[in-house]
Amino acid sequence: MAEQEEKKQIDIIRHSLSHVMAAAVKELWPQAQLGVGPAIESGFYYDIDFGSEQISDEVLPQIEKKMKEMIDQGLGFKKSEVDIETALKKEEDRGAIYKKELIEELKEEGKTAVSYYSLGDFEDLCAGPHVQSTKEIDKDAFKLTKLAGAYWRGDEKNKMLQRIYGVAFGSKEDLEHYLNLLEEAEKRDHRKLGQELELFIFDDEVGQGLPLWLPKGALLRHLVMTFAFNTYLERGYEPVSTPHIASLKLWQHSGHLDFYKENLYNPFGIEDEEYMIKPMNCPFHLQMYKAKKKSYRDLPI
């Protein structure tokens, strides 16, 4: 129970830090439009539209410095409830297109009010929770790590925003331990070792994440796959094989399209049919299973 409470508190700190980061960004780039900023495993992020300006990793120390200045001020997080129509008008007056969209969606769901949290002069649409004050945040226990692109709401039809990632822990020692683990993992990165050991190469013209297996790597890959295949057979599994793509109808039926769309490849058309590269095999296996009547005597399969 104590461990669960500790994790819950760290998650609240991480969420609060995403709010502090948004406040710092708005102070440094007043024209920036804010998207969403949740806590995630090991840290937090915030999706931000900087307009025509494209920032780089070089500005992360600048944002981090501003965040620490705010933390030092011991600012309090103050919550307020606002009725939905007032909130829509507020965001419309600010020109906050992303926040306005979120509120419109909440209105469609039947919500009649939303919550805001203020931090000094900064106010943000947010469900919370947050710490009571930035005094509860250890300014030496977080670090902004990287920038990445992210489509608004995970939809490739929407604008690409810039996502700022940070990591945060309960103490400076925990942060340093985590950063050290990342550094060690980088040394053992398969992409780095694979090329150093001449197992495979990557080529920009072929595409990102598409390895070209060299002789040593191709042989190693074959040996591993053969070992795995023989192990399956020895343990009673039966082999099947499925295509690498399937009709969009299958992924709609399985729920993948609704629940994991941001992690799937975009659909593409073949002869008036929409297809998608498979994220996993199980929908194919279900189709094979139901193609023929089964008895309980057949189980397990």
CSV table of C-alpha atoms in Angstrom, one decimal:
chain,number,residue,atom,x,y,z
A,1,MET,CA,0.0,0.0,0.0
A,2,ALA,CA,2.8,2.4,0.8
A,3,GLU,CA,4.4,1.7,-2.5
A,4,GLN,CA,1.1,2.4,-4.3
A,5,GLU,CA,0.8,5.7,-2.5
A,6,GLU,CA,4.3,6.7,-3.4
A,7,LYS,CA,3.7,5.9,-7.0
A,8,LYS,CA,0.5,7.9,-6.9
A,9,GLN,CA,2.3,10.9,-5.4
A,10,ILE,CA,5.1,10.7,-8.1
A,11,ASP,CA,2.4,10.6,-10.8
A,12,ILE,CA,0.9,13.8,-9.3
A,13,ILE,CA,4.3,15.4,-9.3
A,14,ARG,CA,4.9,14.4,-12.9
A,15,HIS,CA,1.5,15.8,-14.0
A,16,SER,CA,2.2,19.0,-12.1
A,17,LEU,CA,5.6,19.3,-13.9
A,18,SER,CA,3.8,19.1,-17.2
A,19,HIS,CA,1.8,22.1,-16.1
A,20,VAL,CA,4.9,24.0,-14.9
A,21,MET,CA,6.5,23.2,-18.3
A,22,ALA,CA,3.5,24.6,-20.1
A,23,ALA,CA,3.7,27.8,-18.0
A,24,ALA,CA,7.4,28.1,-18.8
A,25,VAL,CA,6.8,27.7,-22.5
A,26,LYS,CA,4.0,30.3,-22.5
A,27,GLU,CA,6.3,32.8,-20.8
A,28,LEU,CA,9.1,32.1,-23.3
A,29,TRP,CA,6.9,31.8,-26.4
A,30,PRO,CA,3.6,33.7,-25.7
A,31,GLN,CA,2.2,32.8,-29.1
A,32,ALA,CA,2.5,29.0,-28.5
A,33,GLN,CA,-0.7,27.0,-28.5
A,34,LEU,CA,-1.1,24.3,-25.9
A,35,GLY,CA,-2.4,20.8,-26.6
A,36,VAL,CA,-2.4,18.2,-23.9
A,37,GLY,CA,0.2,17.3,-21.2
A,38,PRO,CA,-0.3,14.1,-19.2
A,39,ALA,CA,1.9,12.2,-16.8
A,40,ILE,CA,3.4,9.0,-18.3
A,41,GLU,CA,5.6,6.2,-17.1
A,42,SER,CA,8.9,7.8,-15.8
A,43,GLY,CA,7.8,11.3,-16.5
A,44,PHE,CA,5.5,13.6,-18.5
A,45,TYR,CA,5.1,15.4,-21.9
A,46,TYR,CA,3.2,18.3,-23.4
A,47,ASP,CA,2.1,18.7,-27.0
A,48,ILE,CA,2.7,22.3,-28.2
A,49,ASP,CA,2.1,24.2,-31.4
A,50,PHE,CA,4.9,26.8,-31.8
A,51,GLY,CA,3.3,28.2,-35.0
A,52,SER,CA,5.8,28.8,-37.7
A,53,GLU,CA,8.8,28.4,-35.3
A,54,GLN,CA,10.4,25.0,-35.1
A,55,ILE,CA,12.3,24.7,-31.8
A,56,SER,CA,15.1,22.1,-31.3
A,57,ASP,CA,16.6,20.2,-28.4
A,58,GLU,CA,18.9,23.2,-27.8
A,59,VAL,CA,16.1,25.1,-26.1
A,60,LEU,CA,15.3,22.4,-23.5
A,61,PRO,CA,17.9,23.8,-21.0
A,62,GLN,CA,16.3,27.2,-21.4
A,63,ILE,CA,12.8,25.8,-20.6
A,64,GLU,CA,14.2,23.7,-17.8
A,65,LYS,CA,15.8,26.8,-16.2
A,66,LYS,CA,12.5,28.8,-16.4
A,67,MET,CA,10.7,25.8,-14.8
A,68,LYS,CA,13.2,25.8,-11.9
A,69,GLU,CA,12.7,29.5,-11.4
A,70,MET,CA,9.0,29.0,-11.1
A,71,ILE,CA,9.4,26.1,-8.7
A,72,ASP,CA,11.7,28.2,-6.5
A,73,GLN,CA,8.8,30.8,-6.2
A,74,GLY,CA,6.7,28.2,-4.3
A,75,LEU,CA,3.7,28.9,-6.5
A,76,GLY,CA,0.4,27.3,-5.5
A,77,PHE,CA,-1.9,25.3,-7.8
A,78,LYS,CA,-5.4,26.7,-7.6
A,79,LYS,CA,-8.4,24.9,-9.0
A,80,SER,CA,-11.6,26.5,-10.3
A,81,GLU,CA,-14.7,25.1,-11.8
A,82,VAL,CA,-16.1,26.8,-14.9
A,83,ASP,CA,-19.4,26.1,-16.7
A,84,ILE,CA,-18.9,24.7,-20.2
A,85,GLU,CA,-20.2,27.7,-22.1
A,86,THR,CA,-18.0,30.1,-20.2
A,87,ALA,CA,-15.0,27.9,-20.8
A,88,LEU,CA,-15.7,27.8,-24.5
A,89,LYS,CA,-15.9,31.6,-24.7
A,90,LYS,CA,-12.8,31.9,-22.6
A,91,GLU,CA,-10.7,29.7,-25.0
A,92,GLU,CA,-12.2,31.3,-28.0
A,93,ASP,CA,-11.2,34.7,-26.8
A,94,ARG,CA,-7.7,33.4,-26.2
A,95,GLY,CA,-7.6,31.9,-29.6
A,96,ALA,CA,-6.8,28.5,-27.9
A,97,ILE,CA,-8.0,26.2,-30.7
A,98,TYR,CA,-6.8,23.0,-29.2
A,99,LYS,CA,-8.3,23.6,-25.8
A,100,LYS,CA,-11.6,24.8,-27.4
A,101,GLU,CA,-11.7,21.5,-29.3
A,102,LEU,CA,-11.3,19.5,-26.1
A,103,ILE,CA,-14.1,21.5,-24.4
A,104,GLU,CA,-16.4,21.0,-27.4
A,105,GLU,CA,-15.8,17.3,-27.2
A,106,LEU,CA,-16.6,17.3,-23.4
A,107,LYS,CA,-19.8,19.2,-24.2
A,108,GLU,CA,-20.9,16.6,-26.7
A,109,GLU,CA,-20.3,14.0,-24.0
A,110,GLY,CA,-22.8,15.9,-21.8
A,111,LYS,CA,-20.4,17.7,-19.5
A,112,THR,CA,-21.7,20.9,-18.0
A,113,ALA,CA,-18.5,22.2,-16.4
A,114,VAL,CA,-14.8,21.8,-16.7
A,115,SER,CA,-11.9,22.5,-14.3
A,116,TYR,CA,-8.9,24.9,-14.6
A,117,TYR,CA,-5.7,25.1,-12.6
A,118,SER,CA,-3.8,28.3,-12.2
A,119,LEU,CA,-0.2,28.7,-11.4
A,120,GLY,CA,0.7,32.3,-10.8
A,121,ASP,CA,-0.5,34.2,-13.9
A,122,PHE,CA,-0.8,31.0,-15.9
A,123,GLU,CA,-4.1,29.1,-16.3
A,124,ASP,CA,-4.7,25.8,-18.0
A,125,LEU,CA,-7.7,23.6,-18.7
A,126,CYS,CA,-6.9,20.5,-16.7
A,127,ALA,CA,-8.7,17.7,-14.7
A,128,GLY,CA,-5.8,17.5,-12.2
A,129,PRO,CA,-4.8,16.4,-9.7
A,130,HIS,CA,-1.7,18.5,-8.9
A,131,VAL,CA,0.5,19.1,-5.9
A,132,GLN,CA,-0.7,22.0,-3.6
A,133,SER,CA,2.5,24.0,-4.3
A,134,THR,CA,5.6,23.8,-6.3
A,135,LYS,CA,7.4,23.6,-2.9
A,136,GLU,CA,6.5,19.9,-3.1
A,137,ILE,CA,8.5,19.4,-6.3
A,138,ASP,CA,12.2,18.7,-6.1
A,139,LYS,CA,13.7,20.8,-8.8
A,140,ASP,CA,16.8,18.5,-9.0
A,141,ALA,CA,14.7,15.4,-9.6
A,142,PHE,CA,13.5,16.1,-13.1
A,143,LYS,CA,15.0,16.7,-16.5
A,144,LEU,CA,13.7,17.6,-20.0
A,145,THR,CA,15.0,14.9,-22.3
A,146,LYS,CA,13.9,15.3,-25.9
A,147,LEU,CA,11.6,16.7,-28.6
A,148,ALA,CA,9.4,14.7,-30.9
A,149,GLY,CA,6.7,15.3,-33.4
A,150,ALA,CA,3.1,14.2,-32.5
A,151,TYR,CA,-0.1,14.6,-34.6
A,152,TRP,CA,-2.8,16.4,-32.6
A,153,ARG,CA,-5.1,13.7,-31.1
A,154,GLY,CA,-2.9,11.0,-32.8
A,155,ASP,CA,-4.5,11.6,-36.2
A,156,GLU,CA,-2.2,12.0,-39.2
A,157,LYS,CA,-4.9,14.3,-40.8
A,158,ASN,CA,-4.3,16.8,-38.0
A,159,LYS,CA,-1.4,19.2,-37.6
A,160,MET,CA,2.0,17.9,-36.3
A,161,LEU,CA,2.7,19.4,-32.9
A,162,GLN,CA,6.0,19.4,-31.0
A,163,ARG,CA,6.0,17.1,-28.0
A,164,ILE,CA,8.4,17.9,-25.2
A,165,TYR,CA,9.3,15.0,-23.0
A,166,GLY,CA,10.6,15.1,-19.4
A,167,VAL,CA,11.5,12.5,-16.8
A,168,ALA,CA,10.8,13.0,-13.1
A,169,PHE,CA,11.3,11.1,-9.9
A,170,GLY,CA,11.0,11.5,-6.1
A,171,SER,CA,14.6,12.4,-5.6
A,172,LYS,CA,17.8,13.5,-7.3
A,173,GLU,CA,19.3,10.1,-6.7
A,174,ASP,CA,16.5,8.3,-8.4
A,175,LEU,CA,16.7,10.6,-11.4
A,176,GLU,CA,20.5,10.0,-11.7
A,177,HIS,CA,20.0,6.3,-11.4
A,178,TYR,CA,17.4,6.4,-14.2
A,179,LEU,CA,19.6,8.5,-16.5
A,180,ASN,CA,22.5,6.2,-15.9
A,181,LEU,CA,20.3,3.2,-16.9
A,182,LEU,CA,19.4,5.1,-20.1
A,183,GLU,CA,23.1,5.8,-20.8
A,184,GLU,CA,24.0,2.1,-20.3
A,185,ALA,CA,21.1,1.0,-22.5
A,186,GLU,CA,22.3,3.3,-25.3
A,187,LYS,CA,25.7,1.6,-25.3
A,188,ARG,CA,23.9,-1.7,-25.8
A,189,ASP,CA,21.4,-0.4,-28.4
A,190,HIS,CA,20.8,-3.2,-30.9
A,191,ARG,CA,20.9,-0.6,-33.7
A,192,LYS,CA,24.4,0.4,-32.7
A,193,LEU,CA,25.7,-3.1,-31.9
A,194,GLY,CA,24.1,-4.6,-35.0
A,195,GLN,CA,26.1,-2.4,-37.3
A,196,GLU,CA,29.3,-2.6,-35.3
A,197,LEU,CA,29.2,-6.4,-35.4
A,198,GLU,CA,28.2,-6.3,-39.1
A,199,LEU,CA,24.9,-8.1,-38.5
A,200,PHE,CA,22.7,-5.6,-40.4
A,201,ILE,CA,22.7,-2.1,-41.8
A,202,PHE,CA,20.1,0.6,-42.2
A,203,ASP,CA,19.8,2.8,-45.3
A,204,ASP,CA,17.9,6.0,-45.6
A,205,GLU,CA,16.8,5.2,-49.2
A,206,VAL,CA,15.3,1.9,-48.0
A,207,GLY,CA,13.5,3.5,-45.0
A,208,GLN,CA,13.7,4.0,-41.2
A,209,GLY,CA,13.6,0.8,-39.1
A,210,LEU,CA,14.0,-1.5,-42.1
A,211,PRO,CA,17.2,-3.6,-41.5
A,212,LEU,CA,19.2,-5.1,-44.4
A,213,TRP,CA,20.6,-8.4,-43.0
A,214,LEU,CA,24.2,-9.0,-43.7
A,215,PRO,CA,25.6,-12.6,-44.0
A,216,LYS,CA,26.4,-13.0,-40.3
A,217,GLY,CA,23.2,-11.4,-39.2
A,218,ALA,CA,21.1,-13.4,-41.7
A,219,LEU,CA,22.6,-16.7,-40.4
A,220,LEU,CA,22.1,-15.7,-36.8
A,221,ARG,CA,18.5,-14.7,-37.5
A,222,HIS,CA,17.9,-18.1,-39.3
A,223,LEU,CA,19.3,-20.0,-36.3
A,224,VAL,CA,17.2,-18.1,-33.8
A,225,MET,CA,14.0,-18.6,-35.9
A,226,THR,CA,14.7,-22.3,-36.4
A,227,PHE,CA,15.3,-22.8,-32.6
A,228,ALA,CA,12.0,-21.0,-31.8
A,229,PHE,CA,10.1,-23.0,-34.5
A,230,ASN,CA,11.4,-26.4,-33.3
A,231,THR,CA,10.6,-25.4,-29.7
A,232,TYR,CA,7.0,-24.6,-30.6
A,233,LEU,CA,6.6,-28.0,-32.3
A,234,GLU,CA,8.1,-29.9,-29.4
A,235,ARG,CA,5.6,-28.3,-27.0
A,236,GLY,CA,2.6,-29.1,-29.1
A,237,TYR,CA,2.0,-25.9,-31.0
A,238,GLU,CA,0.8,-26.1,-34.7
A,239,PRO,CA,2.2,-23.8,-37.3
A,240,VAL,CA,0.0,-21.4,-39.3
A,241,SER,CA,0.9,-18.5,-41.5
A,242,THR,CA,-1.0,-15.2,-42.1
A,243,PRO,CA,-0.6,-12.3,-44.5
A,244,HIS,CA,1.2,-9.1,-43.5
A,245,ILE,CA,-1.8,-7.0,-44.5
A,246,ALA,CA,-5.6,-7.3,-44.1
A,247,SER,CA,-8.7,-5.3,-45.0
A,248,LEU,CA,-9.5,-2.4,-42.9
A,249,LYS,CA,-12.8,-4.2,-42.0
A,250,LEU,CA,-10.9,-6.7,-39.9
A,251,TRP,CA,-9.1,-4.1,-37.8
A,252,GLN,CA,-12.4,-2.2,-37.3
A,253,HIS,CA,-14.1,-5.4,-36.2
A,254,SER,CA,-11.2,-6.4,-33.8
A,255,GLY,CA,-11.1,-2.9,-32.2
A,256,HIS,CA,-7.5,-2.1,-33.2
A,257,LEU,CA,-8.6,0.8,-35.4
A,258,ASP,CA,-10.6,2.4,-32.6
A,259,PHE,CA,-8.3,1.8,-29.7
A,260,TYR,CA,-4.8,1.9,-31.2
A,261,LYS,CA,-5.1,4.0,-34.2
A,262,GLU,CA,-2.1,6.3,-33.2
A,263,ASN,CA,0.1,3.2,-33.2
A,264,LEU,CA,-0.9,1.8,-36.5
A,265,TYR,CA,0.4,2.4,-40.0
A,266,ASN,CA,-1.9,4.4,-42.3
A,267,PRO,CA,-4.4,2.4,-44.4
A,268,PHE,CA,-3.8,2.2,-48.2
A,269,GLY,CA,-6.0,1.3,-51.1
A,270,ILE,CA,-5.8,-1.7,-53.4
A,271,GLU,CA,-8.5,-2.1,-56.1
A,272,ASP,CA,-11.2,-0.1,-54.2
A,273,GLU,CA,-10.4,-1.9,-50.9
A,274,GLU,CA,-8.7,-0.3,-47.9
A,275,TYR,CA,-5.9,-2.3,-46.3
A,276,MET,CA,-3.6,-1.9,-43.3
A,277,ILE,CA,-0.3,-3.6,-42.2
A,278,LYS,CA,-1.1,-6.0,-39.4
A,279,PRO,CA,-0.2,-4.9,-35.8
A,280,MET,CA,-0.6,-8.4,-34.5
A,281,ASN,CA,-1.7,-11.9,-35.6
A,282,CYS,CA,-4.6,-12.7,-33.2
A,283,PRO,CA,-7.5,-11.4,-35.4
A,284,PHE,CA,-6.2,-13.7,-38.2
A,285,HIS,CA,-6.1,-16.7,-35.8
A,286,LEU,CA,-9.7,-16.0,-34.7
A,287,GLN,CA,-10.8,-16.1,-38.3
A,288,MET,CA,-9.1,-19.4,-38.8
A,289,TYR,CA,-10.6,-20.8,-35.6
A,290,LYS,CA,-14.2,-19.9,-36.6
A,291,ALA,CA,-13.8,-21.2,-40.2
A,292,LYS,CA,-14.6,-24.7,-39.0
A,293,LYS,CA,-16.8,-26.0,-36.2
A,294,LYS,CA,-14.9,-27.1,-33.1
A,295,SER,CA,-15.6,-29.4,-30.2
A,296,TYR,CA,-14.5,-28.8,-26.6
A,297,ARG,CA,-12.6,-32.1,-27.2
A,298,ASP,CA,-10.3,-30.2,-29.6
A,299,LEU,CA,-9.1,-27.8,-26.9
A,300,PRO,CA,-6.5,-26.6,-26.2
A,301,ILE,CA,-5.6,-25.5,-29.7
